[in-house]
Amino acid sequence: MKPGESQRAPWIVGVSGASGTPYAAAVLRGLIEAGESVDLVVSRASRLTLLDETGISFRDAHWRDDLRAWLSLGADGKPGTFDVDTTDVRHWSAGDLAAGPSSGSYPARGMLIVPASTACVAGVALGLSKDLLQRAASVTLKEGRPLVVAVRETPLNGPTLRQLVALDEAGATVLPASPAFYAGATHIQHLVDFVAGRALDAVGVPHRLYRRWEGDLGGASGGGAGGGRGGGPRPA
């Protein structure tokens, strides 16, 4: 780094194999829209989910093209819904345990795992570090940085609930991917954006992804959901 240059300090976004790739896309768009740098880790299992849910094959050798195609999709699968600049996104292979985010000295701001499968929850809670996603999450916790775990599976059994409590006690924010309806959702994208917005709220990243509660009963009925940009045009 040259004198006078600021050090890049990204948010790490981990995508595990649970269903819910639109949530990950919305979080990524929200971070990019806020001007944040992003380091992306896509697990092996999540690539199968992404292929199943979107038809997009995420390839290491062509990750930027594949990422652009993914982030352009609306939650309803419509291509070209969003136009996203991925210039300040860096991708790390999930199998690269020597990658930057594997070390506490790497200057990351924190991490969001969206969506988080129960297998991912277990791996992070137990400190298994079986891949870069889990290792980066463990590093985030030990360094005292913000970690959001957006678990998206149901029902949850006893072992998973205990592991989520362990993550909470270790300093993580456990954020179930549970859309709310008080914001006046009229489209599947609004429900997805609500969860993504709450994840960004948890790490203090500003956004306009959903209508916030202001104490006015019935206020959501006066114009639909969403607050404006949200990383691209709102779907019709």
PDB file of C-alpha atoms in Angstrom:
ATOM      1  CA  MET A   1       0.000   0.000   0.000  1.00  0.00           C
ATOM      2  CA  LYS A   2       1.363   3.391  -0.992  1.00  0.00           C
ATOM      3  CA  PRO A   3       1.613   6.275   1.506  1.00  0.00           C
ATOM      4  CA  GLY A   4      -1.672   8.158   1.720  1.00  0.00           C
ATOM      5  CA  GLU A   5      -3.741   5.264   0.415  1.00  0.00           C
ATOM      6  CA  SER A   6      -6.479   3.879   2.652  1.00  0.00           C
ATOM      7  CA  GLN A   7      -6.480   0.176   3.386  1.00  0.00           C
ATOM      8  CA  ARG A   8      -9.332  -1.818   1.894  1.00  0.00           C
ATOM      9  CA  ALA A   9     -11.477  -3.229   4.735  1.00  0.00           C
ATOM     10  CA  PRO A  10     -14.187  -5.474   3.314  1.00  0.00           C
ATOM     11  CA  TRP A  11     -17.221  -7.173   4.713  1.00  0.00           C
ATOM     12  CA  ILE A  12     -16.950 -10.930   4.225  1.00  0.00           C
ATOM     13  CA  VAL A  13     -20.119 -12.536   2.889  1.00  0.00           C
ATOM     14  CA  GLY A  14     -20.337 -16.310   3.222  1.00  0.00           C
ATOM     15  CA  VAL A  15     -23.002 -18.206   1.291  1.00  0.00           C
ATOM     16  CA  SER A  16     -23.716 -21.704   2.629  1.00  0.00           C
ATOM     17  CA  GLY A  17     -25.809 -24.492   1.132  1.00  0.00           C
ATOM     18  CA  ALA A  18     -29.213 -23.673   2.647  1.00  0.00           C
ATOM     19  CA  SER A  19     -32.034 -22.620   0.367  1.00  0.00           C
ATOM     20  CA  GLY A  20     -32.291 -18.840   0.171  1.00  0.00           C
ATOM     21  CA  THR A  21     -29.776 -17.576  -2.391  1.00  0.00           C
ATOM     22  CA  PRO A  22     -32.001 -14.501  -3.063  1.00  0.00           C
ATOM     23  CA  TYR A  23     -31.245 -13.395   0.513  1.00  0.00           C
ATOM     24  CA  ALA A  24     -27.516 -13.534  -0.202  1.00  0.00           C
ATOM     25  CA  ALA A  25     -27.967 -11.603  -3.439  1.00  0.00           C
ATOM     26  CA  ALA A  26     -29.952  -8.883  -1.664  1.00  0.00           C
ATOM     27  CA  VAL A  27     -27.308  -8.526   1.064  1.00  0.00           C
ATOM     28  CA  LEU A  28     -24.562  -8.290  -1.544  1.00  0.00           C
ATOM     29  CA  ARG A  29     -26.479  -5.649  -3.495  1.00  0.00           C
ATOM     30  CA  GLY A  30     -27.127  -3.708  -0.279  1.00  0.00           C
ATOM     31  CA  LEU A  31     -23.446  -3.677   0.680  1.00  0.00           C
ATOM     32  CA  ILE A  32     -22.399  -2.631  -2.814  1.00  0.00           C
ATOM     33  CA  GLU A  33     -25.058   0.084  -2.937  1.00  0.00           C
ATOM     34  CA  ALA A  34     -23.748   1.423   0.395  1.00  0.00           C
ATOM     35  CA  GLY A  35     -20.260   1.712  -1.100  1.00  0.00           C
ATOM     36  CA  GLU A  36     -18.814  -1.128   0.963  1.00  0.00           C
ATOM     37  CA  SER A  37     -16.035  -3.463  -0.164  1.00  0.00           C
ATOM     38  CA  VAL A  38     -17.018  -7.145  -0.196  1.00  0.00           C
ATOM     39  CA  ASP A  39     -15.105 -10.407   0.014  1.00  0.00           C
ATOM     40  CA  LEU A  40     -17.257 -13.319  -1.135  1.00  0.00           C
ATOM     41  CA  VAL A  41     -16.978 -16.985  -0.135  1.00  0.00           C
ATOM     42  CA  VAL A  42     -19.409 -19.377  -1.834  1.00  0.00           C
ATOM     43  CA  SER A  43     -19.379 -22.869  -0.337  1.00  0.00           C
ATOM     44  CA  ARG A  44     -19.389 -26.011  -2.471  1.00  0.00           C
ATOM     45  CA  ALA A  45     -22.875 -26.937  -1.280  1.00  0.00           C
ATOM     46  CA  SER A  46     -24.226 -23.445  -1.995  1.00  0.00           C
ATOM     47  CA  ARG A  47     -23.178 -23.731  -5.637  1.00  0.00           C
ATOM     48  CA  LEU A  48     -25.592 -26.646  -6.012  1.00  0.00           C
ATOM     49  CA  THR A  49     -28.339 -24.607  -4.340  1.00  0.00           C
ATOM     50  CA  LEU A  50     -27.583 -21.606  -6.540  1.00  0.00           C
ATOM     51  CA  LEU A  51     -27.765 -23.769  -9.655  1.00  0.00           C
ATOM     52  CA  ASP A  52     -31.066 -25.254  -8.502  1.00  0.00           C
ATOM     53  CA  GLU A  53     -32.665 -21.927  -7.505  1.00  0.00           C
ATOM     54  CA  THR A  54     -31.373 -19.721 -10.328  1.00  0.00           C
ATOM     55  CA  GLY A  55     -29.940 -21.921 -13.068  1.00  0.00           C
ATOM     56  CA  ILE A  56     -26.570 -20.171 -12.633  1.00  0.00           C
ATOM     57  CA  SER A  57     -23.425 -22.265 -12.329  1.00  0.00           C
ATOM     58  CA  PHE A  58     -20.958 -20.389 -10.111  1.00  0.00           C
ATOM     59  CA  ARG A  59     -17.444 -21.112 -11.407  1.00  0.00           C
ATOM     60  CA  ASP A  60     -14.160 -19.998  -9.868  1.00  0.00           C
ATOM     61  CA  ALA A  61     -12.636 -19.221 -13.264  1.00  0.00           C
ATOM     62  CA  HIS A  62     -15.623 -17.089 -14.318  1.00  0.00           C
ATOM     63  CA  TRP A  63     -16.881 -15.935 -10.952  1.00  0.00           C
ATOM     64  CA  ARG A  64     -17.320 -12.250 -11.833  1.00  0.00           C
ATOM     65  CA  ASP A  65     -19.524 -12.971 -14.844  1.00  0.00           C
ATOM     66  CA  ASP A  66     -21.502 -15.528 -12.836  1.00  0.00           C
ATOM     67  CA  LEU A  67     -21.848 -13.117  -9.900  1.00  0.00           C
ATOM     68  CA  ARG A  68     -23.093 -10.350 -12.189  1.00  0.00           C
ATOM     69  CA  ALA A  69     -25.695 -12.669 -13.679  1.00  0.00           C
ATOM     70  CA  TRP A  70     -26.802 -13.780 -10.200  1.00  0.00           C
ATOM     71  CA  LEU A  71     -27.088 -10.281  -8.740  1.00  0.00           C
ATOM     72  CA  SER A  72     -29.076  -9.077 -11.757  1.00  0.00           C
ATOM     73  CA  LEU A  73     -31.899 -11.500 -10.909  1.00  0.00           C
ATOM     74  CA  GLY A  74     -34.961 -10.455  -8.985  1.00  0.00           C
ATOM     75  CA  ALA A  75     -36.221 -12.774  -6.267  1.00  0.00           C
ATOM     76  CA  ASP A  76     -38.766 -14.003  -8.801  1.00  0.00           C
ATOM     77  CA  GLY A  77     -35.922 -15.104 -11.092  1.00  0.00           C
ATOM     78  CA  LYS A  78     -36.410 -12.327 -13.660  1.00  0.00           C
ATOM     79  CA  PRO A  79     -33.060 -11.431 -15.316  1.00  0.00           C
ATOM     80  CA  GLY A  80     -32.053  -7.781 -15.628  1.00  0.00           C
ATOM     81  CA  THR A  81     -34.036  -6.645 -12.580  1.00  0.00           C
ATOM     82  CA  PHE A  82     -30.928  -5.079 -11.026  1.00  0.00           C
ATOM     83  CA  ASP A  83     -27.811  -3.476 -12.457  1.00  0.00           C
ATOM     84  CA  VAL A  84     -24.926  -3.991 -10.029  1.00  0.00           C
ATOM     85  CA  ASP A  85     -21.294  -2.816 -10.173  1.00  0.00           C
ATOM     86  CA  THR A  86     -19.144  -5.667  -8.808  1.00  0.00           C
ATOM     87  CA  THR A  87     -15.822  -3.831  -9.180  1.00  0.00           C
ATOM     88  CA  ASP A  88     -15.050  -3.853  -5.450  1.00  0.00           C
ATOM     89  CA  VAL A  89     -16.033  -7.482  -4.847  1.00  0.00           C
ATOM     90  CA  ARG A  90     -13.284 -10.036  -4.334  1.00  0.00           C
ATOM     91  CA  HIS A  91     -13.946 -13.765  -4.499  1.00  0.00           C
ATOM     92  CA  TRP A  92     -12.110 -16.416  -2.498  1.00  0.00           C
ATOM     93  CA  SER A  93     -12.508 -20.120  -3.213  1.00  0.00           C
ATOM     94  CA  ALA A  94     -14.087 -22.000  -0.307  1.00  0.00           C
ATOM     95  CA  GLY A  95     -11.258 -24.528  -0.430  1.00  0.00           C
ATOM     96  CA  ASP A  96      -8.520 -21.898  -0.107  1.00  0.00           C
ATOM     97  CA  LEU A  97      -7.572 -22.082   3.561  1.00  0.00           C
ATOM     98  CA  ALA A  98      -4.605 -19.787   2.934  1.00  0.00           C
ATOM     99  CA  ALA A  99      -6.898 -16.986   1.709  1.00  0.00           C
ATOM    100  CA  GLY A 100      -6.858 -13.556   3.306  1.00  0.00           C
ATOM    101  CA  PRO A 101      -9.985 -14.037   5.478  1.00  0.00           C
ATOM    102  CA  SER A 102      -8.412 -17.129   7.097  1.00  0.00           C
ATOM    103  CA  SER A 103      -6.170 -14.860   9.191  1.00  0.00           C
ATOM    104  CA  GLY A 104      -7.047 -12.459  11.967  1.00  0.00           C
ATOM    105  CA  SER A 105      -4.526  -9.974  10.594  1.00  0.00           C
ATOM    106  CA  TYR A 106      -6.570  -9.610   7.392  1.00  0.00           C
ATOM    107  CA  PRO A 107      -8.336  -6.228   7.691  1.00  0.00           C
ATOM    108  CA  ALA A 108     -11.980  -7.343   7.455  1.00  0.00           C
ATOM    109  CA  ARG A 109     -14.779  -5.344   9.097  1.00  0.00           C
ATOM    110  CA  GLY A 110     -16.910  -8.365   9.917  1.00  0.00           C
ATOM    111  CA  MET A 111     -18.855 -11.180   8.296  1.00  0.00           C
ATOM    112  CA  LEU A 112     -22.377 -12.104   7.277  1.00  0.00           C
ATOM    113  CA  ILE A 113     -23.344 -15.722   6.556  1.00  0.00           C
ATOM    114  CA  VAL A 114     -26.450 -15.548   4.370  1.00  0.00           C
ATOM    115  CA  PRO A 115     -28.094 -18.001   4.243  1.00  0.00           C
ATOM    116  CA  ALA A 116     -26.667 -20.203   6.988  1.00  0.00           C
ATOM    117  CA  SER A 117     -27.475 -23.921   6.890  1.00  0.00           C
ATOM    118  CA  THR A 118     -27.672 -25.970  10.082  1.00  0.00           C
ATOM    119  CA  ALA A 119     -24.487 -27.769   8.979  1.00  0.00           C
ATOM    120  CA  CYS A 120     -22.755 -24.389   8.705  1.00  0.00           C
ATOM    121  CA  VAL A 121     -24.115 -23.351  12.112  1.00  0.00           C
ATOM    122  CA  ALA A 122     -22.712 -26.535  13.640  1.00  0.00           C
ATOM    123  CA  GLY A 123     -19.335 -26.109  11.968  1.00  0.00           C
ATOM    124  CA  VAL A 124     -18.922 -22.524  13.172  1.00  0.00           C
ATOM    125  CA  ALA A 125     -20.234 -23.235  16.681  1.00  0.00           C
ATOM    126  CA  LEU A 126     -17.860 -26.178  17.077  1.00  0.00           C
ATOM    127  CA  GLY A 127     -14.918 -24.393  15.472  1.00  0.00           C
ATOM    128  CA  LEU A 128     -14.440 -27.077  12.805  1.00  0.00           C
ATOM    129  CA  SER A 129     -13.032 -24.710  10.137  1.00  0.00           C
ATOM    130  CA  LYS A 130     -13.601 -27.376   7.485  1.00  0.00           C
ATOM    131  CA  ASP A 131     -13.570 -24.752   4.715  1.00  0.00           C
ATOM    132  CA  LEU A 132     -12.806 -21.053   4.280  1.00  0.00           C
ATOM    133  CA  LEU A 133     -16.349 -20.008   5.154  1.00  0.00           C
ATOM    134  CA  GLN A 134     -16.202 -21.680   8.556  1.00  0.00           C
ATOM    135  CA  ARG A 135     -12.608 -20.584   9.156  1.00  0.00           C
ATOM    136  CA  ALA A 136     -13.420 -16.952   8.334  1.00  0.00           C
ATOM    137  CA  ALA A 137     -16.369 -17.060  10.725  1.00  0.00           C
ATOM    138  CA  SER A 138     -14.170 -18.457  13.511  1.00  0.00           C
ATOM    139  CA  VAL A 139     -11.595 -15.724  12.862  1.00  0.00           C
ATOM    140  CA  THR A 140     -14.345 -13.091  12.943  1.00  0.00           C
ATOM    141  CA  LEU A 141     -15.459 -14.289  16.380  1.00  0.00           C
ATOM    142  CA  LYS A 142     -11.974 -14.556  17.874  1.00  0.00           C
ATOM    143  CA  GLU A 143     -11.125 -11.053  16.661  1.00  0.00           C
ATOM    144  CA  GLY A 144     -14.323  -9.654  18.209  1.00  0.00           C
ATOM    145  CA  ARG A 145     -15.726  -8.475  14.878  1.00  0.00           C
ATOM    146  CA  PRO A 146     -19.434  -8.497  13.988  1.00  0.00           C
ATOM    147  CA  LEU A 147     -20.741 -11.855  12.759  1.00  0.00           C
ATOM    148  CA  VAL A 148     -24.301 -12.263  11.484  1.00  0.00           C
ATOM    149  CA  VAL A 149     -25.619 -15.800  11.052  1.00  0.00           C
ATOM    150  CA  ALA A 150     -28.829 -15.743   8.992  1.00  0.00           C
ATOM    151  CA  VAL A 151     -30.059 -19.253   9.657  1.00  0.00           C
ATOM    152  CA  ARG A 152     -32.649 -20.391   7.121  1.00  0.00           C
ATOM    153  CA  GLU A 153     -33.888 -23.856   7.941  1.00  0.00           C
ATOM    154  CA  THR A 154     -37.012 -25.058   9.716  1.00  0.00           C
ATOM    155  CA  PRO A 155     -37.849 -26.731  12.004  1.00  0.00           C
ATOM    156  CA  LEU A 156     -34.819 -26.422  14.247  1.00  0.00           C
ATOM    157  CA  ASN A 157     -33.934 -29.341  16.503  1.00  0.00           C
ATOM    158  CA  GLY A 158     -32.328 -29.288  19.943  1.00  0.00           C
ATOM    159  CA  PRO A 159     -28.680 -29.608  18.870  1.00  0.00           C
ATOM    160  CA  THR A 160     -29.019 -26.727  16.370  1.00  0.00           C
ATOM    161  CA  LEU A 161     -30.782 -24.540  18.935  1.00  0.00           C
ATOM    162  CA  ARG A 162     -27.962 -25.177  21.413  1.00  0.00           C
ATOM    163  CA  GLN A 163     -25.382 -24.348  18.736  1.00  0.00           C
ATOM    164  CA  LEU A 164     -27.195 -21.086  17.964  1.00  0.00           C
ATOM    165  CA  VAL A 165     -27.120 -20.217  21.678  1.00  0.00           C
ATOM    166  CA  ALA A 166     -23.384 -20.969  21.675  1.00  0.00           C
ATOM    167  CA  LEU A 167     -22.911 -18.591  18.742  1.00  0.00           C
ATOM    168  CA  ASP A 168     -24.907 -15.900  20.520  1.00  0.00           C
ATOM    169  CA  GLU A 169     -22.773 -16.331  23.631  1.00  0.00           C
ATOM    170  CA  ALA A 170     -19.637 -16.092  21.490  1.00  0.00           C
ATOM    171  CA  GLY A 171     -20.777 -12.685  20.210  1.00  0.00           C
ATOM    172  CA  ALA A 172     -22.542 -13.523  16.944  1.00  0.00           C
ATOM    173  CA  THR A 173     -25.914 -12.108  15.946  1.00  0.00           C
ATOM    174  CA  VAL A 174     -28.311 -14.972  15.205  1.00  0.00           C
ATOM    175  CA  LEU A 175     -30.738 -13.647  12.595  1.00  0.00           C
ATOM    176  CA  PRO A 176     -33.380 -16.118  11.382  1.00  0.00           C
ATOM    177  CA  ALA A 177     -34.420 -15.439   7.791  1.00  0.00           C
ATOM    178  CA  SER A 178     -37.947 -14.501   8.856  1.00  0.00           C
ATOM    179  CA  PRO A 179     -39.666 -11.882   6.667  1.00  0.00           C
ATOM    180  CA  ALA A 180     -42.083  -9.478   8.339  1.00  0.00           C
ATOM    181  CA  PHE A 181     -45.274  -8.129   6.807  1.00  0.00           C
ATOM    182  CA  TYR A 182     -45.737  -4.785   8.588  1.00  0.00           C
ATOM    183  CA  ALA A 183     -43.661  -3.100   5.875  1.00  0.00           C
ATOM    184  CA  GLY A 184     -46.451  -3.606   3.331  1.00  0.00           C
ATOM    185  CA  ALA A 185     -44.836  -6.227   1.098  1.00  0.00           C
ATOM    186  CA  THR A 186     -46.533  -6.579  -2.287  1.00  0.00           C
ATOM    187  CA  HIS A 187     -43.829  -8.617  -4.045  1.00  0.00           C
ATOM    188  CA  ILE A 188     -41.528 -11.497  -3.113  1.00  0.00           C
ATOM    189  CA  GLN A 189     -38.586  -9.096  -3.521  1.00  0.00           C
ATOM    190  CA  HIS A 190     -39.928  -6.971  -0.671  1.00  0.00           C
ATOM    191  CA  LEU A 191     -39.909  -9.974   1.685  1.00  0.00           C
ATOM    192  CA  VAL A 192     -36.373 -10.884   0.657  1.00  0.00           C
ATOM    193  CA  ASP A 193     -35.192  -7.283   1.029  1.00  0.00           C
ATOM    194  CA  PHE A 194     -36.651  -7.081   4.539  1.00  0.00           C
ATOM    195  CA  VAL A 195     -34.446  -9.939   5.734  1.00  0.00           C
ATOM    196  CA  ALA A 196     -31.420  -8.518   3.911  1.00  0.00           C
ATOM    197  CA  GLY A 197     -32.080  -5.114   5.420  1.00  0.00           C
ATOM    198  CA  ARG A 198     -32.252  -6.520   8.933  1.00  0.00           C
ATOM    199  CA  ALA A 199     -28.913  -8.271   8.343  1.00  0.00           C
ATOM    200  CA  LEU A 200     -27.376  -4.962   7.271  1.00  0.00           C
ATOM    201  CA  ASP A 201     -28.967  -3.242  10.286  1.00  0.00           C
ATOM    202  CA  ALA A 202     -27.171  -5.731  12.518  1.00  0.00           C
ATOM    203  CA  VAL A 203     -23.772  -4.576  11.247  1.00  0.00           C
ATOM    204  CA  GLY A 204     -24.637  -0.884  10.989  1.00  0.00           C
ATOM    205  CA  VAL A 205     -24.609  -0.587   7.189  1.00  0.00           C
ATOM    206  CA  PRO A 206     -27.131   2.038   5.991  1.00  0.00           C
ATOM    207  CA  HIS A 207     -29.689   1.026   3.373  1.00  0.00           C
ATOM    208  CA  ARG A 208     -33.211   1.692   2.125  1.00  0.00           C
ATOM    209  CA  LEU A 209     -34.301  -1.870   1.531  1.00  0.00           C
ATOM    210  CA  TYR A 210     -37.540  -1.797   3.526  1.00  0.00           C
ATOM    211  CA  ARG A 211     -40.059   0.528   5.135  1.00  0.00           C
ATOM    212  CA  ARG A 212     -39.187   0.980   8.805  1.00  0.00           C
ATOM    213  CA  TRP A 213     -41.784   0.872  11.557  1.00  0.00           C
ATOM    214  CA  GLU A 214     -42.674   4.367  12.757  1.00  0.00           C
ATOM    215  CA  GLY A 215     -45.469   3.580  15.189  1.00  0.00           C
ATOM    216  CA  ASP A 216     -48.283   4.323  12.746  1.00  0.00           C
ATOM    217  CA  LEU A 217     -50.777   1.455  12.599  1.00  0.00           C
ATOM    218  CA  GLY A 218     -51.848   0.830   9.006  1.00  0.00           C
ATOM    219  CA  GLY A 219     -49.037   2.983   7.637  1.00  0.00           C
ATOM    220  CA  ALA A 220     -47.775   0.213   5.389  1.00  0.00           C
ATOM    221  CA  SER A 221     -51.018   0.194   3.400  1.00  0.00           C
ATOM    222  CA  GLY A 222     -50.291   3.580   1.914  1.00  0.00           C
ATOM    223  CA  GLY A 223     -47.858   2.773  -0.853  1.00  0.00           C
ATOM    224  CA  GLY A 224     -46.207  -0.618  -0.680  1.00  0.00           C
ATOM    225  CA  ALA A 225     -42.829  -1.671   0.644  1.00  0.00           C
ATOM    226  CA  GLY A 226     -39.284  -0.665  -0.010  1.00  0.00           C
ATOM    227  CA  GLY A 227     -37.568   2.619   0.595  1.00  0.00           C
ATOM    228  CA  GLY A 228     -35.954   3.540  -2.690  1.00  0.00           C
ATOM    229  CA  ARG A 229     -32.750   2.274  -4.220  1.00  0.00           C
ATOM    230  CA  GLY A 230     -32.209  -1.180  -2.723  1.00  0.00           C
ATOM    231  CA  GLY A 231     -29.361  -1.872  -5.186  1.00  0.00           C
ATOM    232  CA  GLY A 232     -31.475  -1.345  -8.279  1.00  0.00           C
ATOM    233  CA  PRO A 233     -35.017  -0.735  -9.536  1.00  0.00           C
ATOM    234  CA  ARG A 234     -37.855  -2.120  -7.465  1.00  0.00           C
ATOM    235  CA  PRO A 235     -39.733  -4.902  -9.254  1.00  0.00           C
ATOM    236  CA  ALA A 236     -43.201  -4.093 -10.537  1.00  0.00           C
TER     237      ALA A 236
END
